[in-house]
Coordinates of C-alpha atoms and ligand atoms in Angstrom, one line a residue:
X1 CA -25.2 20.5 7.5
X2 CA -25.8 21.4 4.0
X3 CA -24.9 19.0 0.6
X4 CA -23.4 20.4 -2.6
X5 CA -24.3 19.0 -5.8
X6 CA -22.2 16.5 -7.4
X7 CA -20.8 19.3 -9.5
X8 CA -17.5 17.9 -10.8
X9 CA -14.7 16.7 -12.9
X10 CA -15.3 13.9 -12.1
X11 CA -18.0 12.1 -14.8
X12 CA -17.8 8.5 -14.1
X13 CA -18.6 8.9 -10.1
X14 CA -21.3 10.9 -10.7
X15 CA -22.5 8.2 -13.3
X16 CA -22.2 5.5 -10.4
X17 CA -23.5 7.6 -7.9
X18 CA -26.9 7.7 -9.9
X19 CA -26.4 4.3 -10.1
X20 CA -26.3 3.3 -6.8
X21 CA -29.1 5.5 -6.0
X22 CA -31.6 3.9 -8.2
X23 CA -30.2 0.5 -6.5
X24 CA -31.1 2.1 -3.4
X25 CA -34.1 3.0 -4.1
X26 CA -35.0 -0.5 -5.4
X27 CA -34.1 -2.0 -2.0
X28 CA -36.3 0.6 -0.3
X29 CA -33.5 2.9 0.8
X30 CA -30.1 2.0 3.3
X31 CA -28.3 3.5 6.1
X32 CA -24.9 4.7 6.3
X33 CA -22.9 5.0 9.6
X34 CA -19.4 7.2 9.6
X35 CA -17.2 6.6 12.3
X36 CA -13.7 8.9 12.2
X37 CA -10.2 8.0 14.2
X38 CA -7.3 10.5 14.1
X39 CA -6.8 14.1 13.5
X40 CA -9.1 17.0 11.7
X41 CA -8.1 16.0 8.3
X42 CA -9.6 13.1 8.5
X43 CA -12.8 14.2 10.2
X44 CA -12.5 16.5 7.0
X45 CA -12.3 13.6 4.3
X46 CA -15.5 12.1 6.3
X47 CA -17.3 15.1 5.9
X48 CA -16.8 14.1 2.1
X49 CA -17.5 10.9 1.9
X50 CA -20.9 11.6 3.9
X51 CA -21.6 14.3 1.2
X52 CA -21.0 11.3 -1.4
X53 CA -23.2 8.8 0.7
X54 CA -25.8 11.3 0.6
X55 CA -25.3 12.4 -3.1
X56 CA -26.3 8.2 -3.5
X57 CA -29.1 7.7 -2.1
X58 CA -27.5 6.9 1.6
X59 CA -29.3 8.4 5.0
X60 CA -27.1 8.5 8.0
X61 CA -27.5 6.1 10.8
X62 CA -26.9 6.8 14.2
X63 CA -24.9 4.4 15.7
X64 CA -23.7 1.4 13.5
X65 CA -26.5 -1.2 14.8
X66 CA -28.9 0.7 12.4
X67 CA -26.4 0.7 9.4
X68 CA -26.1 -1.6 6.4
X69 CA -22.8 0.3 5.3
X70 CA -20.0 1.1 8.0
X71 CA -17.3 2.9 7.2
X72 CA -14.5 3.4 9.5
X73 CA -11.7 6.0 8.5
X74 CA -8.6 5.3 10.1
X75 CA -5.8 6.6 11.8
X76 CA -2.5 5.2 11.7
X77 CA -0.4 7.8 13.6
X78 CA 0.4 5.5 16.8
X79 CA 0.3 2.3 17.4
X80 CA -2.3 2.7 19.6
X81 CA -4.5 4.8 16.9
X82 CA -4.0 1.3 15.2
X83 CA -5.5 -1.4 17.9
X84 CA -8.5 1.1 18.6
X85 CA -9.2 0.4 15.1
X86 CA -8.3 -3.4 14.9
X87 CA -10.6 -4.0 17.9
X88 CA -13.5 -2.0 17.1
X89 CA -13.4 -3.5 13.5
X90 CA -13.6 -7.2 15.1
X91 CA -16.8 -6.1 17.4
X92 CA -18.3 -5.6 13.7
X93 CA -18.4 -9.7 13.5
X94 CA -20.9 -9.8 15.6
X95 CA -23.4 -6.9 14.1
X96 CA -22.8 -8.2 10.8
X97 CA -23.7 -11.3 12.0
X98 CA -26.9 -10.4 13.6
X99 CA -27.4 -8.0 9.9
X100 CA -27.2 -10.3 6.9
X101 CA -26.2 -7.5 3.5
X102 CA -24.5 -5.2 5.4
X103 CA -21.0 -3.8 4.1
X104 CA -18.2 -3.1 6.0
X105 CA -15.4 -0.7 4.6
X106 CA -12.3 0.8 5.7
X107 CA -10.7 3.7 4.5
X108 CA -8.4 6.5 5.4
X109 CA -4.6 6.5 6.7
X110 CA -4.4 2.8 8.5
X111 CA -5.5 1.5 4.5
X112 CA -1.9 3.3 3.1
X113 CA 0.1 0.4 5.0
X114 CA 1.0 -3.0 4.3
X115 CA 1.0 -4.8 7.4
X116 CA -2.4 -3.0 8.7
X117 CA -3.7 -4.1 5.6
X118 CA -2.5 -7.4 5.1
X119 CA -3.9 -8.3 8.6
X120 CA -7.4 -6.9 7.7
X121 CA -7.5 -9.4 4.7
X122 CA -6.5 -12.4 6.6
X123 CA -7.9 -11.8 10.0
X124 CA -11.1 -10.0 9.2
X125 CA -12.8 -11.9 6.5
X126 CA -16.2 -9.7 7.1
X127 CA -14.5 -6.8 5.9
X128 CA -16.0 -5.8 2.2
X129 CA -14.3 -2.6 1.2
X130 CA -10.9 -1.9 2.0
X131 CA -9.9 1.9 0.3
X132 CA -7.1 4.3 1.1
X133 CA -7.0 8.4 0.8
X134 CA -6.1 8.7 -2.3
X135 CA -9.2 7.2 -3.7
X136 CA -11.4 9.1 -1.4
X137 CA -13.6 10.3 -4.5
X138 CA -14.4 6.8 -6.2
X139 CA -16.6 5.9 -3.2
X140 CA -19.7 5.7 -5.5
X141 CA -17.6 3.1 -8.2
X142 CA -16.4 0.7 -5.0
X143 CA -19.9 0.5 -3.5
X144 CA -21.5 0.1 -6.8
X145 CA -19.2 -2.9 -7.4
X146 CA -20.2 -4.3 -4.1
X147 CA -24.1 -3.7 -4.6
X148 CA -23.9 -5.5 -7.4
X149 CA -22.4 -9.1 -6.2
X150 CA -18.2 -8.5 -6.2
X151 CA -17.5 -9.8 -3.2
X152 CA -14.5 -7.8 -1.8
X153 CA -13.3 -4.6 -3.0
X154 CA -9.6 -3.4 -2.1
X155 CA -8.0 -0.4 -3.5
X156 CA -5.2 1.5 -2.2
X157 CA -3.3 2.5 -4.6
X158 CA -1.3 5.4 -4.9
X159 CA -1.0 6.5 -8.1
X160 CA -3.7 9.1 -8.1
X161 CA -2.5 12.3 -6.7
X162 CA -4.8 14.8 -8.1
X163 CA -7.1 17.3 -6.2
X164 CA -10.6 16.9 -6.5
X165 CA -12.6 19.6 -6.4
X166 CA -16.3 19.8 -6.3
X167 CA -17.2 16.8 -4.5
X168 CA -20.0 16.9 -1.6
X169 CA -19.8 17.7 1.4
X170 CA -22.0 17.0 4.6
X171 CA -20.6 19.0 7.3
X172 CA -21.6 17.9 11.1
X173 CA -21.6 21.1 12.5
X174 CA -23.2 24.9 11.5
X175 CA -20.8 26.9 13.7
X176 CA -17.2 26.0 12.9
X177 CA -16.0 24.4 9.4
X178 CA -12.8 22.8 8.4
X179 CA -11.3 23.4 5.5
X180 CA -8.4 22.1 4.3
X181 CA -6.0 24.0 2.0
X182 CA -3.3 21.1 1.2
X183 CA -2.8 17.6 1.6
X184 CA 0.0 15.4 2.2
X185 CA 3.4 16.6 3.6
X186 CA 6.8 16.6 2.1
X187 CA 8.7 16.8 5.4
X188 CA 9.6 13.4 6.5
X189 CA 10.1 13.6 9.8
X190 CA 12.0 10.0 10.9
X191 CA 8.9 9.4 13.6
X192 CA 6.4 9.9 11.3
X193 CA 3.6 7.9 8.9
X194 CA 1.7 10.8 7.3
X195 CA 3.7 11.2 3.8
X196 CA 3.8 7.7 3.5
X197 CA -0.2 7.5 4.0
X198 CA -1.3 10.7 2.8
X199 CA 1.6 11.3 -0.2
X200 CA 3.5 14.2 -1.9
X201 CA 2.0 17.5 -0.7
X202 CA -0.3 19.3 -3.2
X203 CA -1.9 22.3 -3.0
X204 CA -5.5 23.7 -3.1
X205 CA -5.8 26.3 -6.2
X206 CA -6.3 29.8 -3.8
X207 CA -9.5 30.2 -5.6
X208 CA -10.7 27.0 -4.7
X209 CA -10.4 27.7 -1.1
X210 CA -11.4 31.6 -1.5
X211 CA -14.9 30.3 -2.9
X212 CA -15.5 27.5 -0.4
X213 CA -14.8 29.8 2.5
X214 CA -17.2 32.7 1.4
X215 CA -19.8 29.8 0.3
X216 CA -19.1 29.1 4.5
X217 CA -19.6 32.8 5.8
X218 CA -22.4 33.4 4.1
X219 CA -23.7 30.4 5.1
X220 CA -23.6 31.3 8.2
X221 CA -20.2 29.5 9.4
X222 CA -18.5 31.4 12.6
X223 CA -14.9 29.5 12.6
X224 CA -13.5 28.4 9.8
X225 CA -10.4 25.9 10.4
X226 CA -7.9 26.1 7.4
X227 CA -6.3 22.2 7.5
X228 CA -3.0 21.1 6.4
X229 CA -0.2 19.1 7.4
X230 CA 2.0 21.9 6.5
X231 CA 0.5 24.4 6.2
X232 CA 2.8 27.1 6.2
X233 CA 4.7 25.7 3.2
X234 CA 1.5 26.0 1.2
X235 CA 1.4 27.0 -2.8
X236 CA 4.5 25.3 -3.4
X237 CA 4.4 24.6 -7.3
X238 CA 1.8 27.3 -8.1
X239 CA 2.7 28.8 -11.7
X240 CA 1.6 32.1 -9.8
X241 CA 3.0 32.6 -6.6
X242 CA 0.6 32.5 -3.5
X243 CA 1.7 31.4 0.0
X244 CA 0.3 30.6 2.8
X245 CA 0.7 34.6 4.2
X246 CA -1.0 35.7 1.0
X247 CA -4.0 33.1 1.3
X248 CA -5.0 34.2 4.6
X249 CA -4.7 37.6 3.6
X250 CA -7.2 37.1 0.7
X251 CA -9.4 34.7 3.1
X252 CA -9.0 38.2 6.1
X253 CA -10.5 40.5 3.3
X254 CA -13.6 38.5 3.1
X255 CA -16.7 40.0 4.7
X256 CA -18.4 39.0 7.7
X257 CA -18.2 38.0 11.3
X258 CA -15.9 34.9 11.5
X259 CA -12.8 33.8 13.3
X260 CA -10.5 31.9 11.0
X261 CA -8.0 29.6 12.4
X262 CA -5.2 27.1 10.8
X263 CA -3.3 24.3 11.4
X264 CA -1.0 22.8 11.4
X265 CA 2.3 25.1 11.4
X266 CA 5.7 23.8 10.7
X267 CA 8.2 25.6 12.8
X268 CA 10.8 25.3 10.4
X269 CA 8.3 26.9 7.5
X270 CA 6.7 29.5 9.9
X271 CA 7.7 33.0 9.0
X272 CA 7.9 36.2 10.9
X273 CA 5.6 37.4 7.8
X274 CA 3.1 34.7 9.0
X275 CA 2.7 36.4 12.3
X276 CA 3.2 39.9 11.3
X277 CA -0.4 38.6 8.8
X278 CA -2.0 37.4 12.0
X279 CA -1.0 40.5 14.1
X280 CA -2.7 42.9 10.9
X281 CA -5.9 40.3 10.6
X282 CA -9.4 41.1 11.3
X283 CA -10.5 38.0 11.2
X284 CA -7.5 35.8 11.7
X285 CA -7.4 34.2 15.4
X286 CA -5.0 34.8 17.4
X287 CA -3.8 31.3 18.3
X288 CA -0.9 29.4 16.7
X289 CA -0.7 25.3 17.2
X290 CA 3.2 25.2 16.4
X291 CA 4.5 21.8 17.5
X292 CA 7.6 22.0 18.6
X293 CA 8.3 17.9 19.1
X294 CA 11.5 18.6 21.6
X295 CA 13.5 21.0 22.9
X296 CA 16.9 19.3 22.7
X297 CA 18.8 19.9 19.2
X298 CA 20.1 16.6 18.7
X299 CA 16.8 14.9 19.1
X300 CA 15.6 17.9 16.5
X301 CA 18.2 16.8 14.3
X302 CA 17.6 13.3 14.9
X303 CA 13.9 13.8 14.0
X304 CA 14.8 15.6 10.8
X305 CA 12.7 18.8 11.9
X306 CA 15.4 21.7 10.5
X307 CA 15.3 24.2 13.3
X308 CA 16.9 24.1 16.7
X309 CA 15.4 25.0 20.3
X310 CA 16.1 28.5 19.6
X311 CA 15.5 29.4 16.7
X312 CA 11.6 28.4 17.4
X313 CA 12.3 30.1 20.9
X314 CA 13.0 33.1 19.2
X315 CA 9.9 32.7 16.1
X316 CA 7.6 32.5 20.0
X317 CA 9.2 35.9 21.1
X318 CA 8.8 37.7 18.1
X319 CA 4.5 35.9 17.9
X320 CA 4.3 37.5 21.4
X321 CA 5.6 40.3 21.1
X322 CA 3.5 41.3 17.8
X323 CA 0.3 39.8 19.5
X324 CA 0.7 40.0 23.6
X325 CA -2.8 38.2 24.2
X326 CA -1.7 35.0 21.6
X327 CA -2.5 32.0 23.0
X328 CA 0.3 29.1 21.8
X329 CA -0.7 25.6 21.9
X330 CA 2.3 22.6 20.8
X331 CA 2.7 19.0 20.7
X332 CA 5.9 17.2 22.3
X333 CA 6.7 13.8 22.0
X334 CA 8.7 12.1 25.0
X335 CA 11.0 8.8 24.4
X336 CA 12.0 9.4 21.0
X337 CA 14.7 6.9 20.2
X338 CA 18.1 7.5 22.1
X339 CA 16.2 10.9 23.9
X340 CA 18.5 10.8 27.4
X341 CA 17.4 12.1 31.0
X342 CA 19.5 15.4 30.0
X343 CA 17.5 15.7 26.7
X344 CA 14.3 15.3 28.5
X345 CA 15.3 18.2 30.8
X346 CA 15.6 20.6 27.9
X347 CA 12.2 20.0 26.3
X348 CA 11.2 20.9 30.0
X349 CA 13.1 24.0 29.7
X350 CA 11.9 24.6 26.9
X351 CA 8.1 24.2 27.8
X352 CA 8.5 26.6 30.8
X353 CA 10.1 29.0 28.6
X354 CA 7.7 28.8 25.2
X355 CA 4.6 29.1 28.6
X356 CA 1.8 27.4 26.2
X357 CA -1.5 27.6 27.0
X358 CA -2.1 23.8 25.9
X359 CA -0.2 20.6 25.2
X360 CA -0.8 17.7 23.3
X361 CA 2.8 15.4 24.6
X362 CA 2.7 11.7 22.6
X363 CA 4.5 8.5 23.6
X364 CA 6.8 8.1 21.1
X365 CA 5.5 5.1 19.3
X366 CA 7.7 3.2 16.5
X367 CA 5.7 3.2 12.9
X368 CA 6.3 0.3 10.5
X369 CA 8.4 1.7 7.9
X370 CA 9.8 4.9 9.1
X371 CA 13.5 5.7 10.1
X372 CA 13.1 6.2 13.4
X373 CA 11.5 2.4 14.1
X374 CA 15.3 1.1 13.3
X375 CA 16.8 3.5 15.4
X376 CA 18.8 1.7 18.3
X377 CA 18.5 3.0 21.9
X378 CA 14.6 3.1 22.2
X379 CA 13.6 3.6 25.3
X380 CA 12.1 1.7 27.7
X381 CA 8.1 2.1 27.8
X382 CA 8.2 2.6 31.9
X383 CA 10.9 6.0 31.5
X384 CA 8.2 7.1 28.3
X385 CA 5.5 7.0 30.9
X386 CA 7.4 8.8 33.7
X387 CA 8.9 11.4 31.4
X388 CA 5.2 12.2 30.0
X389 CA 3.9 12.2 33.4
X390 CA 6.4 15.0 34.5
X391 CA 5.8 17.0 31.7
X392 CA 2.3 17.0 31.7
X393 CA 2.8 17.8 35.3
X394 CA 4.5 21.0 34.5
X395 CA 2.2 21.9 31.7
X396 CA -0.8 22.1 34.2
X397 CA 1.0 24.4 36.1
X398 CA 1.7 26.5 33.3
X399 CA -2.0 26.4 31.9
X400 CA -3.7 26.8 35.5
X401 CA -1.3 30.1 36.2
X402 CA -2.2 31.8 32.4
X403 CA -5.8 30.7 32.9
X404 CA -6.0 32.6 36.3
X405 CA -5.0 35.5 34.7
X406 CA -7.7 35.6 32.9
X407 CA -10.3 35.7 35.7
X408 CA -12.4 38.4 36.0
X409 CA -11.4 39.3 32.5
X410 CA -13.7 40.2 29.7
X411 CA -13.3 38.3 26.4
X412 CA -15.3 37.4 23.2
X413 CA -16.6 34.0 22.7
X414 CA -18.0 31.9 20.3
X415 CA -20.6 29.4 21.9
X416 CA -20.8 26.3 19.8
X417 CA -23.2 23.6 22.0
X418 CA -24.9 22.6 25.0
X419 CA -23.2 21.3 27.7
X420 CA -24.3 17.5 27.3
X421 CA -25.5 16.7 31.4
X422 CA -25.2 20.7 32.8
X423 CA -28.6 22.4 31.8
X424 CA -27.8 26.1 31.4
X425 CA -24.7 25.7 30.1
X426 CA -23.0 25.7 26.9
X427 CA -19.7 25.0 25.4
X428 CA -18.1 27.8 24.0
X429 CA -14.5 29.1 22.8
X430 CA -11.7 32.0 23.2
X431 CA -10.3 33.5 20.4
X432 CA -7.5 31.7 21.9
X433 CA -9.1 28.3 21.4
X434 CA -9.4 27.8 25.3
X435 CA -12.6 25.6 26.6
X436 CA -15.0 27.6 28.2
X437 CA -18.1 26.6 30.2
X438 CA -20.5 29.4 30.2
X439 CA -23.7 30.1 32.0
X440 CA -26.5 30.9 28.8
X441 CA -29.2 29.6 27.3
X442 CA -29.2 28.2 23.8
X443 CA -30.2 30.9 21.8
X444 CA -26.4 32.5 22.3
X445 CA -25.4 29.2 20.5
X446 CA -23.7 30.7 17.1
X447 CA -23.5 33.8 18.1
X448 CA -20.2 35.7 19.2
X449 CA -20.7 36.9 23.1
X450 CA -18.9 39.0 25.1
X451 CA -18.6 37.6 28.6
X452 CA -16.6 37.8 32.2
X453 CA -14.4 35.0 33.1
X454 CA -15.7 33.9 36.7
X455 CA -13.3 31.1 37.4
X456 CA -10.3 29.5 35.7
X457 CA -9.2 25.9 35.8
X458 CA -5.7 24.4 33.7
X459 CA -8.1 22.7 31.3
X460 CA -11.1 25.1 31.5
X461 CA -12.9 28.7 32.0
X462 CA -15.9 29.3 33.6
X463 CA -17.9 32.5 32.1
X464 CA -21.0 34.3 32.1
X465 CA -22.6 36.7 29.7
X466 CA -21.8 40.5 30.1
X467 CA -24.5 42.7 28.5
X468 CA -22.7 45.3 26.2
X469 CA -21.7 48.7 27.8
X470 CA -22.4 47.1 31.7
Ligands
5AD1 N1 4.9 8.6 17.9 C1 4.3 9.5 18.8 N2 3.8 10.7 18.4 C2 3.8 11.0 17.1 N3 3.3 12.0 16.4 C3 3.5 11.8 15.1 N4 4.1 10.6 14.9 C4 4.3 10.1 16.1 C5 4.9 8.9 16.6 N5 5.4 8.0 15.8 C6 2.7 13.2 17.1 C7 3.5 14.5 16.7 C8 2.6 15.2 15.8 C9 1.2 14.8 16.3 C10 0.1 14.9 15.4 O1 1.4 13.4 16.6 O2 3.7 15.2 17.9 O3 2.8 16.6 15.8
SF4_2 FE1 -4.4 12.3 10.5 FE2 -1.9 11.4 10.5 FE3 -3.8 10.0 11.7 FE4 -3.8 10.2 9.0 S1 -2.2 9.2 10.3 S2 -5.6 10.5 10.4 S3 -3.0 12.3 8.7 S4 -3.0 12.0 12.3

């Protein structure tokens, strides 16, 4: 929860941040509201631009009713990341109504494309502020310009594709931090949006990172998530050569009682030097998210990924075999254009084979602008859903018979919350990343516990504490 000074290289936004406080304070103070779609970077970016909103003069609001600024940061992954967005921006009308001087802005991924754009400006007239990512940082500059009378502001352009270091940050949790450690990606994989949205990757300078994460630990942090698109291709460009191996060995040497986690790996940029790292860590999870996308070569190829079914098979033996208790985690997208009933088969091959302990499987869905949307041969949405439904079918199996394994086993846990409407419970994780419902009282919250696993579910643990030496 804690703010950083505005401490930066950037002179002009902290100018109009001091601006736009003193107009807040002439109004008597105003209420921000943050809402974030999509993945972790993103929650990551909002973490900034509430350190900014703060760093003006902003409080945050609890739900948008209260706010006079809403800011939605979008996702523009799926299609269906997209209408979330379009019809939770038009129930705005109505609040705004109800609210004369309140702002509404837009930011994030959705804001990098034309069409999702476009619509916003001729559909939803209420909207005030439309920015994309790579303008995160001027936040104080656009809401200055709308405090004082211009009527719409809309930048997205792309042209700015430095790193900005030093800029606030509000975090929403004291346990577990995100950090990221690059942005954009370089692949181009023919289903995907992100380097159209988020640009050419760029790296974090290793120091950067190094100081923000021991700024974490010894504030007290427990889990710190490194965040990247790619990240094992990180440091590309560096004058002196650092990859991403070598950053999490600097980050392992730090002192302290912390897991440290990444994502997300590229399979075709995943080294056996990367697991050999995690194997020798003291700090470094043992967990690996390494979406594999399909398990049939010509849809790899067809998706522009650079590896085949097994050489990531093979990458999986070699991780469990250097660390027998990993726990491997993917995501798998079913229907991809021209993917055949035989095609299917092998990504189900594949899953029994790689045996994760979690899944995240995705509908195929076309993106505006990408290779893949002109592919011919999509498939029909009725053999997406029945294809998905098998698969996840499988994939419980899987999960439920590793998870029963683990019953009466001891492990070490990080408990992170309360279990919202189970007094006497709390949320807590594995090493491994797995969900666990455990039977403590708050004061374990934060605090690594050793504990027996009582019963296990494909989604879930159940645990309860074990006192030390019992
Ligand atoms: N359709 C469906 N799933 C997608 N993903 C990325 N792009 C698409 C798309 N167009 C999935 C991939 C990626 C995850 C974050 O989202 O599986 O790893
Ligand atoms: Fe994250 Fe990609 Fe969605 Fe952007 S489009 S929020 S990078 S998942």
């Amino acid at each position: 929860m804690e703010t950083k000074q505005f401490q930066t290289a950037l002179p002009e936004q902290a100018l109009q941040c001091a601006q736009v406080r003193a107009l807040i304070e002439e109004r008597g103070g105003l209420r921000a509201y943050v809402h974030t779609y999509g993945c972790q970077q993103n929650v990551s970016d909002s973490e900034r631009l509430q350190g900014l909103l703060l760093e003006m003069g902003y409080s945050l609001a609890g739900a948008p009713e209260d706010a006079d600024l809403i800011l939605y940061n979008t996702c523009a992954i799926r299609e269906h990341a997209e209408n979330r967005v379009f019809g939770n921006v038009g129930a705005l009308k109505a609040i705004k109504a109800r609210r004369p001087g309140m702002k509404i802005g837009l930011c994030g991924c959705m804001m990098q494309q034309e069409h999702a754009v476009q619509r916003i400006l001729e559909k939803y007239p209420f909207v005030d502020l439309i920015f994309g990512t790579h303008v995160l940082h001027r936040l104080p500059e656009f809401l200055y310009r709308l405090l004082t009378g211009e009527k719409r502001v809309v930048e997205t352009g792309t042209e700015d594709t430095a790193i900005h270091e030093g800029l606030p940050v509000h975090r929403d949790g004291r346990i577990k931090a995100w950090l990221p450690v690059m942005y954009g990606c370089d692949n181009f994989c023919t289903y995907c949006v992100v380097p159209y949205v988020r640009g050419r990757e760029r790296s974090r300078a290793p120091e950067a990172v190094e100081r923000e994460a021991r700024a974490l630990v010894q504030a007290g942090y427990r889990e710190i998530t490194l965040l990247g698109q790619n990240v094992n291709s990180y440091g590309k460009g560096f004058s002196e050569p650092c990859g991403f191996p070598a950053l999490l060995r600097r980050l392992d040497a730090l002192e302290g009682e912390f897991w440290l986690r990444f994502m997300t790996s590229h399979p075709k940029d995943a080294t056996r030097e990367l697991i050999d790292t995690m194997a020798a860590g003291r700090h470094i999870a043992r967990q690996l998210h390494l979406p594999v996308q399909s398990g049939s070569d010509r849809v790899l190829a067809a998706m522009n990924r650079r590896y085949t079914a097994e050489r990531y098979l093979s990458l999986v033996r070699y991780a469990r075999e250097a660390m027998p208790s990993l726990t491997l985690s993917t995501d798998i997208i079913v229907g991809f254009p021209g993917e055949t009933e035989e095609e299917f088969r092998e990504t189900l091959a594949l899953v029994k084979e790689a045996q994760y302990d979690s899944m995240f499987a995705f509908l195929y869905s076309p993106r505006p602008g990408t290779p893949a949307e002109k592919m011919e041969n999509q498939v029909p949405h009725e053999v997406k859903t029945r294809r998905f439904a098998e698969l996840m079918q499988l994939q419980e199996e899987i999960a439920k018979a590793k998870n029963r394994r683990l019953q009466g086993q001891r492990l070490r846990v990080l408990p992170d919350g309360v279990q919202p409407h189970q007094p006497g419970f709390l949320t807590a994780r594995t090493e491994g990343n797995i969900f666990v419902n455990l039977a403590a009282s708050p004061d374990r919250i934060g605090r690594f516990t050793e504990v027996e696993i009582t019963s296990a579910h494909a989604w879930m643990l159940k645990a309860k504490p074990v006192e030390p030496g019992a």
